[in-house]
mmCIF file of N, CA and C in Angstrom:
data_model
loop_
_atom_site.group_PDB
_atom_site.id
_atom_site.type_symbol
_atom_site.label_atom_id
_atom_site.label_comp_id
_atom_site.label_asym_id
_atom_site.label_seq_id
_atom_site.Cartn_x
_atom_site.Cartn_y
_atom_site.Cartn_z
ATOM 1 N N VAL A 1 1.725 -6.633 1.133
ATOM 2 C CA VAL A 1 1.598 -7.382 2.157
ATOM 3 C C VAL A 1 1.777 -6.173 3.186
ATOM 4 N N LEU A 2 2.800 -5.428 3.196
ATOM 5 C CA LEU A 2 2.849 -4.390 3.893
ATOM 6 C C LEU A 2 1.891 -3.041 3.790
ATOM 7 N N GLY A 3 0.865 -3.111 2.340
ATOM 8 C CA GLY A 3 0.203 -2.298 2.296
ATOM 9 C C GLY A 3 -1.259 -2.484 3.227
ATOM 10 N N LEU A 4 -1.347 -3.995 2.621
ATOM 11 C CA LEU A 4 -2.469 -5.013 3.477
ATOM 12 C C LEU A 4 -2.184 -4.699 4.880
ATOM 13 N N LEU A 5 -1.139 -4.420 5.674
ATOM 14 C CA LEU A 5 -1.682 -4.060 6.848
ATOM 15 C C LEU A 5 -1.741 -2.926 7.263
ATOM 16 N N VAL A 6 -1.598 -1.780 6.410
ATOM 17 C CA VAL A 6 -1.705 -0.463 6.618
ATOM 18 C C VAL A 6 -2.976 -0.267 7.193
ATOM 19 N N TRP A 7 -4.108 -1.005 5.931
ATOM 20 C CA TRP A 7 -5.211 -0.436 5.830
ATOM 21 C C TRP A 7 -5.926 -1.334 6.751
ATOM 22 N N THR A 8 -5.735 -2.763 7.182
ATOM 23 C CA THR A 8 -6.468 -3.594 7.960
ATOM 24 C C THR A 8 -6.029 -3.046 9.504
ATOM 25 N N LEU A 9 -5.102 -2.724 9.889
ATOM 26 C CA LEU A 9 -4.823 -1.823 11.231
ATOM 27 C C LEU A 9 -5.909 -0.819 11.307
ATOM 28 N N ILE A 10 -5.906 0.157 10.389
ATOM 29 C CA ILE A 10 -6.973 1.118 10.453
ATOM 30 C C ILE A 10 -8.394 0.721 10.239
ATOM 31 N N ALA A 11 -8.673 -0.117 9.400
ATOM 32 C CA ALA A 11 -9.832 -0.710 9.267
ATOM 33 C C ALA A 11 -10.694 -1.466 10.458
ATOM 34 N N GLY A 12 -9.620 -1.901 11.388
ATOM 35 C CA GLY A 12 -10.341 -2.411 12.897
ATOM 36 C C GLY A 12 -10.654 -1.395 13.831
ATOM 37 N N THR A 13 -10.694 -0.243 13.405
ATOM 38 C CA THR A 13 -10.784 0.733 14.566
ATOM 39 C C THR A 13 -11.833 1.683 14.251
ATOM 40 N N GLU A 14 -12.196 2.396 14.937
ATOM 41 C CA GLU A 14 -12.908 3.544 14.568
ATOM 42 C C GLU A 14 -12.674 4.577 13.685
ATOM 43 N N TYR A 15 -11.989 4.416 12.795
ATOM 44 C CA TYR A 15 -11.196 5.446 12.097
ATOM 45 C C TYR A 15 -12.375 6.337 11.258
ATOM 46 N N PHE A 16 -13.381 6.013 10.966
ATOM 47 C CA PHE A 16 -14.418 7.150 10.421
ATOM 48 C C PHE A 16 -14.589 8.068 10.973
ATOM 49 N N LEU A 17 -14.213 8.202 12.237
ATOM 50 C CA LEU A 17 -14.707 9.322 13.028
ATOM 51 C C LEU A 17 -13.897 10.621 12.939
ATOM 52 N N TYR A 18 -12.894 9.911 12.191
ATOM 53 C CA TYR A 18 -11.389 11.003 12.148
ATOM 54 C C TYR A 18 -11.280 10.924 10.169
ATOM 55 N N PRO A 19 -11.520 12.190 9.938
ATOM 56 C CA PRO A 19 -11.083 12.344 8.325
ATOM 57 C C PRO A 19 -9.672 12.083 8.172
ATOM 58 N N ALA A 20 -8.933 12.146 8.949
ATOM 59 C CA ALA A 20 -7.481 12.060 8.466
ATOM 60 C C ALA A 20 -7.343 10.506 8.218
ATOM 61 N N PHE A 21 -7.467 9.614 9.042
ATOM 62 C CA PHE A 21 -7.722 8.632 8.917
ATOM 63 C C PHE A 21 -8.204 7.765 7.602
ATOM 64 N N GLY A 22 -9.414 8.591 7.307
ATOM 65 C CA GLY A 22 -9.867 8.284 6.193
ATOM 66 C C GLY A 22 -9.314 8.763 4.914
ATOM 67 N N TRP A 23 -8.594 9.583 4.559
ATOM 68 C CA TRP A 23 -7.546 9.667 3.543
ATOM 69 C C TRP A 23 -6.358 8.723 3.326
ATOM 70 N N VAL A 24 -6.073 8.349 4.858
ATOM 71 C CA VAL A 24 -4.841 6.999 4.740
ATOM 72 C C VAL A 24 -5.247 5.749 4.425
ATOM 73 N N MET A 25 -6.753 5.557 4.499
ATOM 74 C CA MET A 25 -7.488 4.636 3.998
ATOM 75 C C MET A 25 -7.895 4.345 2.620
ATOM 76 N N PHE A 26 -8.109 5.701 2.284
ATOM 77 C CA PHE A 26 -8.117 5.663 0.731
ATOM 78 C C PHE A 26 -6.905 5.372 -0.082
ATOM 79 N N VAL A 27 -5.846 5.808 0.383
ATOM 80 C CA VAL A 27 -4.473 5.751 -0.625
ATOM 81 C C VAL A 27 -4.122 4.485 -0.311
ATOM 82 N N ALA A 28 -4.265 3.806 1.019
ATOM 83 C CA ALA A 28 -3.917 2.118 1.259
ATOM 84 C C ALA A 28 -4.779 1.403 0.364
ATOM 85 N N VAL A 29 -5.989 1.631 0.035
ATOM 86 C CA VAL A 29 -6.471 0.583 -0.392
ATOM 87 C C VAL A 29 -6.708 0.641 -2.040
ATOM 88 N N PHE A 30 -6.381 1.890 -2.462
ATOM 89 C CA PHE A 30 -6.629 2.156 -3.489
ATOM 90 C C PHE A 30 -5.278 1.893 -4.173
ATOM 91 N N TYR A 31 -4.025 2.170 -3.732
ATOM 92 C CA TYR A 31 -2.650 1.442 -4.179
ATOM 93 C C TYR A 31 -2.715 0.048 -3.594
ATOM 94 N N TRP A 32 -3.110 -0.583 -2.634
ATOM 95 C CA TRP A 32 -3.016 -1.985 -2.730
ATOM 96 C C TRP A 32 -3.779 -2.777 -3.709
ATOM 97 N N VAL A 33 -5.031 -2.699 -4.420
ATOM 98 C CA VAL A 33 -5.727 -2.741 -5.441
ATOM 99 C C VAL A 33 -5.096 -2.820 -6.798
ATOM 100 N N LEU A 34 -4.582 -1.436 -6.796
ATOM 101 C CA LEU A 34 -3.912 -1.275 -8.103
ATOM 102 C C LEU A 34 -2.867 -2.141 -7.943
ATOM 103 N N THR A 35 -1.960 -2.119 -6.902
ATOM 104 C CA THR A 35 -0.802 -3.330 -7.033
ATOM 105 C C THR A 35 -0.885 -4.579 -7.434
ATOM 106 N N LEU A 36 -2.046 -5.052 -6.842
ATOM 107 C CA LEU A 36 -2.665 -6.442 -7.479
ATOM 108 C C LEU A 36 -2.930 -6.493 -8.597
ATOM 109 N N PHE A 37 -3.724 -5.279 -9.188
ATOM 110 C CA PHE A 37 -3.887 -5.644 -10.533
ATOM 111 C C PHE A 37 -2.839 -5.847 -11.354
ATOM 112 N N PHE A 38 -1.702 -4.478 -11.259
ATOM 113 C CA PHE A 38 -0.539 -4.747 -12.068
ATOM 114 C C PHE A 38 0.526 -6.138 -11.891
ATOM 115 N N LEU A 39 0.336 -6.735 -10.550
ATOM 116 C CA LEU A 39 0.987 -7.880 -10.237
ATOM 117 C C LEU A 39 0.538 -9.200 -10.940
ATOM 118 N N ILE A 40 -0.567 -8.907 -10.986
ATOM 119 C CA ILE A 40 -1.408 -9.951 -11.978
ATOM 120 C C ILE A 40 -1.231 -9.957 -13.184
ATOM 121 N N ILE A 41 -1.355 -8.713 -13.924
ATOM 122 C CA ILE A 41 -0.891 -8.522 -15.180
ATOM 123 C C ILE A 41 0.482 -8.897 -15.505
ATOM 124 N N TYR A 42 1.838 -8.494 -14.545
ATOM 125 C CA TYR A 42 2.885 -8.929 -14.804
ATOM 126 C C TYR A 42 3.320 -10.397 -14.843
ATOM 127 N N MET A 43 2.731 -10.838 -13.774
ATOM 128 C CA MET A 43 2.713 -12.490 -13.787
ATOM 129 C C MET A 43 2.007 -13.523 -14.668
ATOM 130 N N THR A 44 0.987 -12.691 -15.152
ATOM 131 C CA THR A 44 0.246 -13.130 -16.134
ATOM 132 C C THR A 44 0.803 -13.252 -17.748
ATOM 133 N N MET A 45 1.603 -12.141 -17.733
ATOM 134 C CA MET A 45 2.427 -11.432 -18.927
ATOM 135 C C MET A 45 1.737 -11.277 -19.551
ATOM 136 N N THR A 46 0.437 -10.629 -19.272
ATOM 137 C CA THR A 46 -0.650 -10.036 -20.014
ATOM 138 C C THR A 46 0.210 -8.687 -21.004
ATOM 139 N N TYR A 47 1.106 -8.161 -20.554
ATOM 140 C CA TYR A 47 1.536 -7.063 -21.127
ATOM 141 C C TYR A 47 1.965 -7.201 -22.261
ATOM 142 N N THR A 48 2.960 -8.262 -22.831
ATOM 143 C CA THR A 48 3.045 -8.675 -24.066
ATOM 144 C C THR A 48 2.261 -8.790 -24.734
ATOM 145 N N ARG A 49 1.014 -8.865 -24.404
ATOM 146 C CA ARG A 49 -0.234 -9.215 -25.485
ATOM 147 C C ARG A 49 -0.512 -7.546 -26.081
ATOM 148 N N ILE A 50 -0.211 -6.617 -24.988
ATOM 149 C CA ILE A 50 -0.673 -5.043 -25.293
ATOM 150 C C ILE A 50 0.342 -4.005 -25.441
ATOM 151 N N PRO A 51 1.081 -4.680 -26.639
ATOM 152 C CA PRO A 51 2.325 -3.692 -26.754
ATOM 153 C C PRO A 51 2.254 -2.066 -27.112
ATOM 154 N N GLN A 52 0.856 -1.618 -27.187
ATOM 155 C CA GLN A 52 0.499 -0.375 -27.455
ATOM 156 C C GLN A 52 0.747 0.582 -26.384
ATOM 157 N N VAL A 53 0.864 0.197 -25.125
ATOM 158 C CA VAL A 53 0.897 0.534 -23.712
ATOM 159 C C VAL A 53 2.546 0.735 -23.497
ATOM 160 N N PRO A 54 2.864 1.813 -23.336
ATOM 161 C CA PRO A 54 3.988 2.020 -22.876
ATOM 162 C C PRO A 54 4.520 1.881 -21.452
ATOM 163 N N TRP A 55 4.623 0.416 -20.994
ATOM 164 C CA TRP A 55 4.605 -0.149 -19.713
ATOM 165 C C TRP A 55 5.499 0.487 -19.163
ATOM 166 N N THR A 56 6.787 0.645 -19.559
ATOM 167 C CA THR A 56 7.914 1.265 -18.251
ATOM 168 C C THR A 56 7.402 2.493 -17.937
ATOM 169 N N MET A 57 6.987 3.583 -18.774
ATOM 170 C CA MET A 57 5.887 4.729 -18.378
ATOM 171 C C MET A 57 5.256 4.666 -17.528
ATOM 172 N N VAL A 58 4.131 3.568 -17.730
ATOM 173 C CA VAL A 58 3.187 3.255 -16.730
ATOM 174 C C VAL A 58 3.750 2.762 -15.400
ATOM 175 N N GLY A 59 4.314 1.970 -15.345
ATOM 176 C CA GLY A 59 5.097 1.758 -14.133
ATOM 177 C C GLY A 59 6.058 2.611 -13.389
ATOM 178 N N LEU A 60 6.533 3.883 -14.065
ATOM 179 C CA LEU A 60 7.125 4.785 -13.723
ATOM 180 C C LEU A 60 6.212 5.749 -12.839
ATOM 181 N N CYS A 61 5.245 5.956 -13.758
ATOM 182 C CA CYS A 61 4.024 7.213 -12.836
ATOM 183 C C CYS A 61 3.394 6.359 -11.756
ATOM 184 N N PHE A 62 3.071 4.919 -11.923
ATOM 185 C CA PHE A 62 2.315 4.237 -10.701
ATOM 186 C C PHE A 62 3.080 4.086 -9.437
ATOM 187 N N ASN A 63 4.197 3.981 -9.706
ATOM 188 C CA ASN A 63 5.070 4.083 -8.416
ATOM 189 C C ASN A 63 5.253 5.616 -7.905
ATOM 190 N N GLY A 64 5.810 6.278 -8.992
ATOM 191 C CA GLY A 64 6.001 7.519 -8.300
ATOM 192 C C GLY A 64 4.746 8.259 -7.927
ATOM 193 N N SER A 65 3.726 7.877 -8.302
ATOM 194 C CA SER A 65 2.472 8.689 -7.580
ATOM 195 C C SER A 65 1.980 7.738 -6.526
ATOM 196 N N ALA A 66 2.241 6.493 -6.309
ATOM 197 C CA ALA A 66 1.970 5.980 -5.119
ATOM 198 C C ALA A 66 3.257 6.426 -4.035
ATOM 199 N N PHE A 67 4.515 6.319 -4.027
ATOM 200 C CA PHE A 67 5.100 6.968 -3.728
ATOM 201 C C PHE A 67 5.008 8.467 -2.529
ATOM 202 N N VAL A 68 4.450 9.482 -3.624
ATOM 203 C CA VAL A 68 4.130 10.531 -3.040
ATOM 204 C C VAL A 68 2.775 10.639 -2.144
ATOM 205 N N LEU A 69 1.925 10.112 -2.680
ATOM 206 C CA LEU A 69 0.709 9.854 -2.059
ATOM 207 C C LEU A 69 1.021 9.152 -0.713
ATOM 208 N N TYR A 70 1.449 8.120 -0.801
ATOM 209 C CA TYR A 70 1.841 7.205 0.407
ATOM 210 C C TYR A 70 2.624 7.977 1.279
ATOM 211 N N LEU A 71 3.324 9.036 0.893
ATOM 212 C CA LEU A 71 4.163 9.480 1.569
ATOM 213 C C LEU A 71 3.317 10.858 2.421
ATOM 214 N N ILE A 72 2.496 11.279 1.935
ATOM 215 C CA ILE A 72 1.460 12.303 2.280
ATOM 216 C C ILE A 72 0.965 11.495 3.264
ATOM 217 N N ALA A 73 0.410 10.206 2.900
ATOM 218 C CA ALA A 73 -0.661 9.423 3.796
ATOM 219 C C ALA A 73 -0.028 9.131 5.152
ATOM 220 N N ALA A 74 1.383 8.592 5.087
ATOM 221 C CA ALA A 74 2.157 8.087 6.004
ATOM 222 C C ALA A 74 2.440 9.189 6.809
ATOM 223 N N ILE A 75 2.705 10.365 6.597
ATOM 224 C CA ILE A 75 2.644 12.057 7.255
ATOM 225 C C ILE A 75 1.609 12.267 7.936
ATOM 226 N N VAL A 76 0.512 12.436 7.117
ATOM 227 C CA VAL A 76 -1.000 12.307 8.039
ATOM 228 C C VAL A 76 -1.308 11.720 8.691
ATOM 229 N N ASP A 77 -0.783 10.033 8.733
ATOM 230 C CA ASP A 77 -1.279 8.817 9.870
ATOM 231 C C ASP A 77 -0.361 9.117 11.144
ATOM 232 N N ALA A 78 0.783 9.730 11.016
ATOM 233 C CA ALA A 78 1.870 9.951 12.185
ATOM 234 C C ALA A 78 1.244 11.050 12.751
ATOM 235 N N SER A 79 0.838 11.859 12.373
ATOM 236 C CA SER A 79 0.278 13.343 12.944
ATOM 237 C C SER A 79 -0.766 13.042 13.937
ATOM 238 N N SER A 80 -1.494 12.301 13.089
ATOM 239 C CA SER A 80 -2.647 11.966 13.727
ATOM 240 C C SER A 80 -2.932 11.011 14.853
ATOM 241 N N VAL A 81 -2.105 10.268 15.032
ATOM 242 C CA VAL A 81 -1.899 9.526 16.333
ATOM 243 C C VAL A 81 -1.119 10.040 17.465
ATOM 244 N N THR A 82 -2.369 9.968 18.291
ATOM 245 C CA THR A 82 -2.356 10.775 19.706
ATOM 246 C C THR A 82 -3.347 9.855 20.502
ATOM 247 N N LYS A 83 -2.649 9.590 21.936
ATOM 248 C CA LYS A 83 -3.823 8.927 22.614
ATOM 249 C C LYS A 83 -4.487 9.861 23.422
ATOM 250 N N ASP A 84 -4.517 10.696 22.905
ATOM 251 C CA ASP A 84 -6.029 11.472 23.215
ATOM 252 C C ASP A 84 -7.037 11.533 22.772
ATOM 253 N N LEU A 85 -6.929 10.783 21.373
ATOM 254 C CA LEU A 85 -8.244 10.644 20.647
ATOM 255 C C LEU A 85 -8.799 9.481 21.144
ATOM 256 N N ASP A 86 -8.415 8.404 21.129
ATOM 257 C CA ASP A 86 -8.984 6.985 21.484
ATOM 258 C C ASP A 86 -8.081 6.085 21.992
ATOM 259 N N ASN A 87 -7.681 5.879 23.304
ATOM 260 C CA ASN A 87 -6.716 4.921 23.831
ATOM 261 C C ASN A 87 -6.170 3.774 23.251
ATOM 262 N N HIS A 88 -7.941 3.036 22.928
ATOM 263 C CA HIS A 88 -7.716 1.644 22.597
ATOM 264 C C HIS A 88 -7.402 1.215 20.977
ATOM 265 N N ASN A 89 -7.249 2.416 20.768
ATOM 266 C CA ASN A 89 -7.047 2.462 18.889
ATOM 267 C C ASN A 89 -5.747 2.794 18.793
ATOM 268 N N TYR A 90 -4.949 3.463 19.892
ATOM 269 C CA TYR A 90 -3.760 4.033 19.657
ATOM 270 C C TYR A 90 -2.459 3.029 19.079
ATOM 271 N N ASN A 91 -2.663 1.742 19.526
ATOM 272 C CA ASN A 91 -1.503 0.625 19.114
ATOM 273 C C ASN A 91 -1.724 0.247 17.522
ATOM 274 N N SER A 92 -2.802 0.363 17.318
ATOM 275 C CA SER A 92 -3.383 -0.012 16.155
ATOM 276 C C SER A 92 -2.953 1.183 14.722
ATOM 277 N N TRP A 93 -3.137 2.209 15.254
ATOM 278 C CA TRP A 93 -2.714 3.590 14.878
ATOM 279 C C TRP A 93 -1.530 3.762 14.574
ATOM 280 N N ALA A 94 -0.514 3.861 15.769
ATOM 281 C CA ALA A 94 0.667 3.785 15.416
ATOM 282 C C ALA A 94 1.434 2.406 14.584
ATOM 283 N N ALA A 95 1.042 1.520 14.631
ATOM 284 C CA ALA A 95 1.515 0.539 14.010
ATOM 285 C C ALA A 95 1.267 0.584 12.510
ATOM 286 N N SER A 96 0.171 1.111 11.780
ATOM 287 C CA SER A 96 0.118 1.550 10.803
ATOM 288 C C SER A 96 0.590 2.718 10.292
ATOM 289 N N SER A 97 1.015 3.938 11.263
ATOM 290 C CA SER A 97 2.171 4.513 10.795
ATOM 291 C C SER A 97 3.200 4.026 10.362
ATOM 292 N N PHE A 98 3.627 3.023 11.177
ATOM 293 C CA PHE A 98 4.819 2.816 11.123
ATOM 294 C C PHE A 98 5.053 1.883 9.602
ATOM 295 N N PHE A 99 4.088 1.362 9.303
ATOM 296 C CA PHE A 99 3.982 0.418 7.928
ATOM 297 C C PHE A 99 3.807 1.130 6.582
ATOM 298 N N ALA A 100 3.056 2.259 7.060
ATOM 299 C CA ALA A 100 2.790 3.781 6.166
ATOM 300 C C ALA A 100 4.117 3.531 5.878
ATOM 301 N N PHE A 101 5.311 4.371 6.416
ATOM 302 C CA PHE A 101 6.288 4.548 6.066
ATOM 303 C C PHE A 101 6.764 3.598 5.368
ATOM 304 N N VAL A 102 7.161 2.510 5.916
ATOM 305 C CA VAL A 102 8.084 1.125 5.246
ATOM 306 C C VAL A 102 7.330 0.974 3.732
ATOM 307 N N VAL A 103 5.994 0.974 3.464
ATOM 308 C CA VAL A 103 5.330 0.952 2.343
ATOM 309 C C VAL A 103 6.157 1.942 1.293
ATOM 310 N N THR A 104 6.028 3.083 2.013
ATOM 311 C CA THR A 104 6.707 4.571 1.024
ATOM 312 C C THR A 104 8.156 4.077 0.837
ATOM 313 N N VAL A 105 8.587 3.657 1.624
ATOM 314 C CA VAL A 105 10.440 3.398 1.158
ATOM 315 C C VAL A 105 10.358 2.244 0.186
ATOM 316 N N CYS A 106 9.190 1.454 -0.083
ATOM 317 C CA CYS A 106 9.260 0.243 -0.873
ATOM 318 C C CYS A 106 8.848 1.118 -2.151
ATOM 319 N N TYR A 107 7.741 1.813 -2.131
ATOM 320 C CA TYR A 107 7.431 2.764 -3.351
ATOM 321 C C TYR A 107 8.708 3.371 -3.863
ATOM 322 N N ALA A 108 9.432 3.958 -2.902
ATOM 323 C CA ALA A 108 10.525 4.840 -3.251
ATOM 324 C C ALA A 108 11.288 3.973 -4.337
ATOM 325 N N GLY A 109 11.830 2.787 -3.832
ATOM 326 C CA GLY A 109 13.123 2.049 -4.273
ATOM 327 C C GLY A 109 12.168 1.657 -5.744
ATOM 328 N N ASN A 110 11.118 1.138 -5.932
ATOM 329 C CA ASN A 110 10.123 0.841 -6.918
ATOM 330 C C ASN A 110 10.177 1.713 -8.126
ATOM 331 N N THR A 111 9.723 3.217 -7.516
ATOM 332 C CA THR A 111 10.183 4.577 -8.754
ATOM 333 C C THR A 111 11.382 4.435 -9.293
ATOM 334 N N TYR A 112 12.636 4.333 -8.148
ATOM 335 C CA TYR A 112 14.097 4.612 -8.717
ATOM 336 C C TYR A 112 14.320 3.384 -9.726
ATOM 337 N N PHE A 113 13.632 2.072 -9.653
ATOM 338 C CA PHE A 113 14.094 1.302 -10.487
ATOM 339 C C PHE A 113 13.370 1.335 -11.632
ATOM 340 N N SER A 114 12.051 1.912 -11.381
ATOM 341 C CA SER A 114 11.338 1.971 -12.800
ATOM 342 C C SER A 114 11.615 3.208 -13.571
ATOM 343 N N LEU A 115 12.277 4.450 -12.767
ATOM 344 C CA LEU A 115 13.358 5.423 -13.752
ATOM 345 C C LEU A 115 14.203 4.750 -14.222
ATOM 346 N N ILE A 116 15.098 3.920 -13.764
ATOM 347 C CA ILE A 116 16.138 3.325 -14.219
ATOM 348 C C ILE A 116 15.924 2.893 -15.887
ATOM 349 N N SER A 117 14.754 1.612 -15.680
ATOM 350 C CA SER A 117 14.277 1.180 -16.622
ATOM 351 C C SER A 117 13.643 2.054 -17.842
ATOM 352 N N TRP A 118 12.887 3.023 -17.492
ATOM 353 C CA TRP A 118 12.358 3.973 -18.531
ATOM 354 C C TRP A 118 13.717 4.716 -18.881
ATOM 355 N N ARG A 119 14.679 5.329 -18.172
ATOM 356 C CA ARG A 119 15.691 5.837 -19.273
ATOM 357 C C ARG A 119 16.399 4.794 -19.937
ATOM 358 N N SER A 120 16.728 3.615 -19.563
ATOM 359 C CA SER A 120 17.117 2.888 -20.598
ATOM 360 C C SER A 120 16.515 2.579 -21.880
ATOM 361 N N ARG A 121 15.323 2.424 -21.753
ATOM 362 C CA ARG A 121 13.987 2.315 -22.877
ATOM 363 C C ARG A 121 14.583 3.432 -23.711
ATOM 364 N N THR A 122 14.423 4.693 -23.120
ATOM 365 C CA THR A 122 14.349 5.906 -23.885
ATOM 366 C C THR A 122 15.592 5.994 -24.519
ATOM 367 N N LEU A 123 16.865 5.456 -24.312
ATOM 368 C CA LEU A 123 18.043 5.756 -24.874
ATOM 369 C C LEU A 123 18.210 4.984 -25.778
ATOM 370 N N GLN A 124 17.495 4.235 -26.560
ATOM 371 C CA GLN A 124 17.565 3.189 -27.091
ATOM 372 C C GLN A 124 17.416 3.475 -28.667
#
């Protein structure tokens, strides 16, 4: 839901005029789609039917990459928000920046728990 807020707040503006917001849109939409994909896989328990895939490692890599790229996107988003660019888009861009940092914290937490899960699997 928070990732959805990030990209919808930017998509409702003229973000295509500023390349920095294009990067934020790419990261937000890319990880939103992948998160939905993994949510469906885990909710339907499809992962149990594909035991060849190391799911704890996949989760760790996914969450770790999401954390790093969302952190970069959030910093780019926050540093690109100025009233000088376009006044009527300022509030949307500022809100998207806030939610990008919130999503970054969520993915950081998921990365931590994925790391704990991965370590417990490798020790067995």
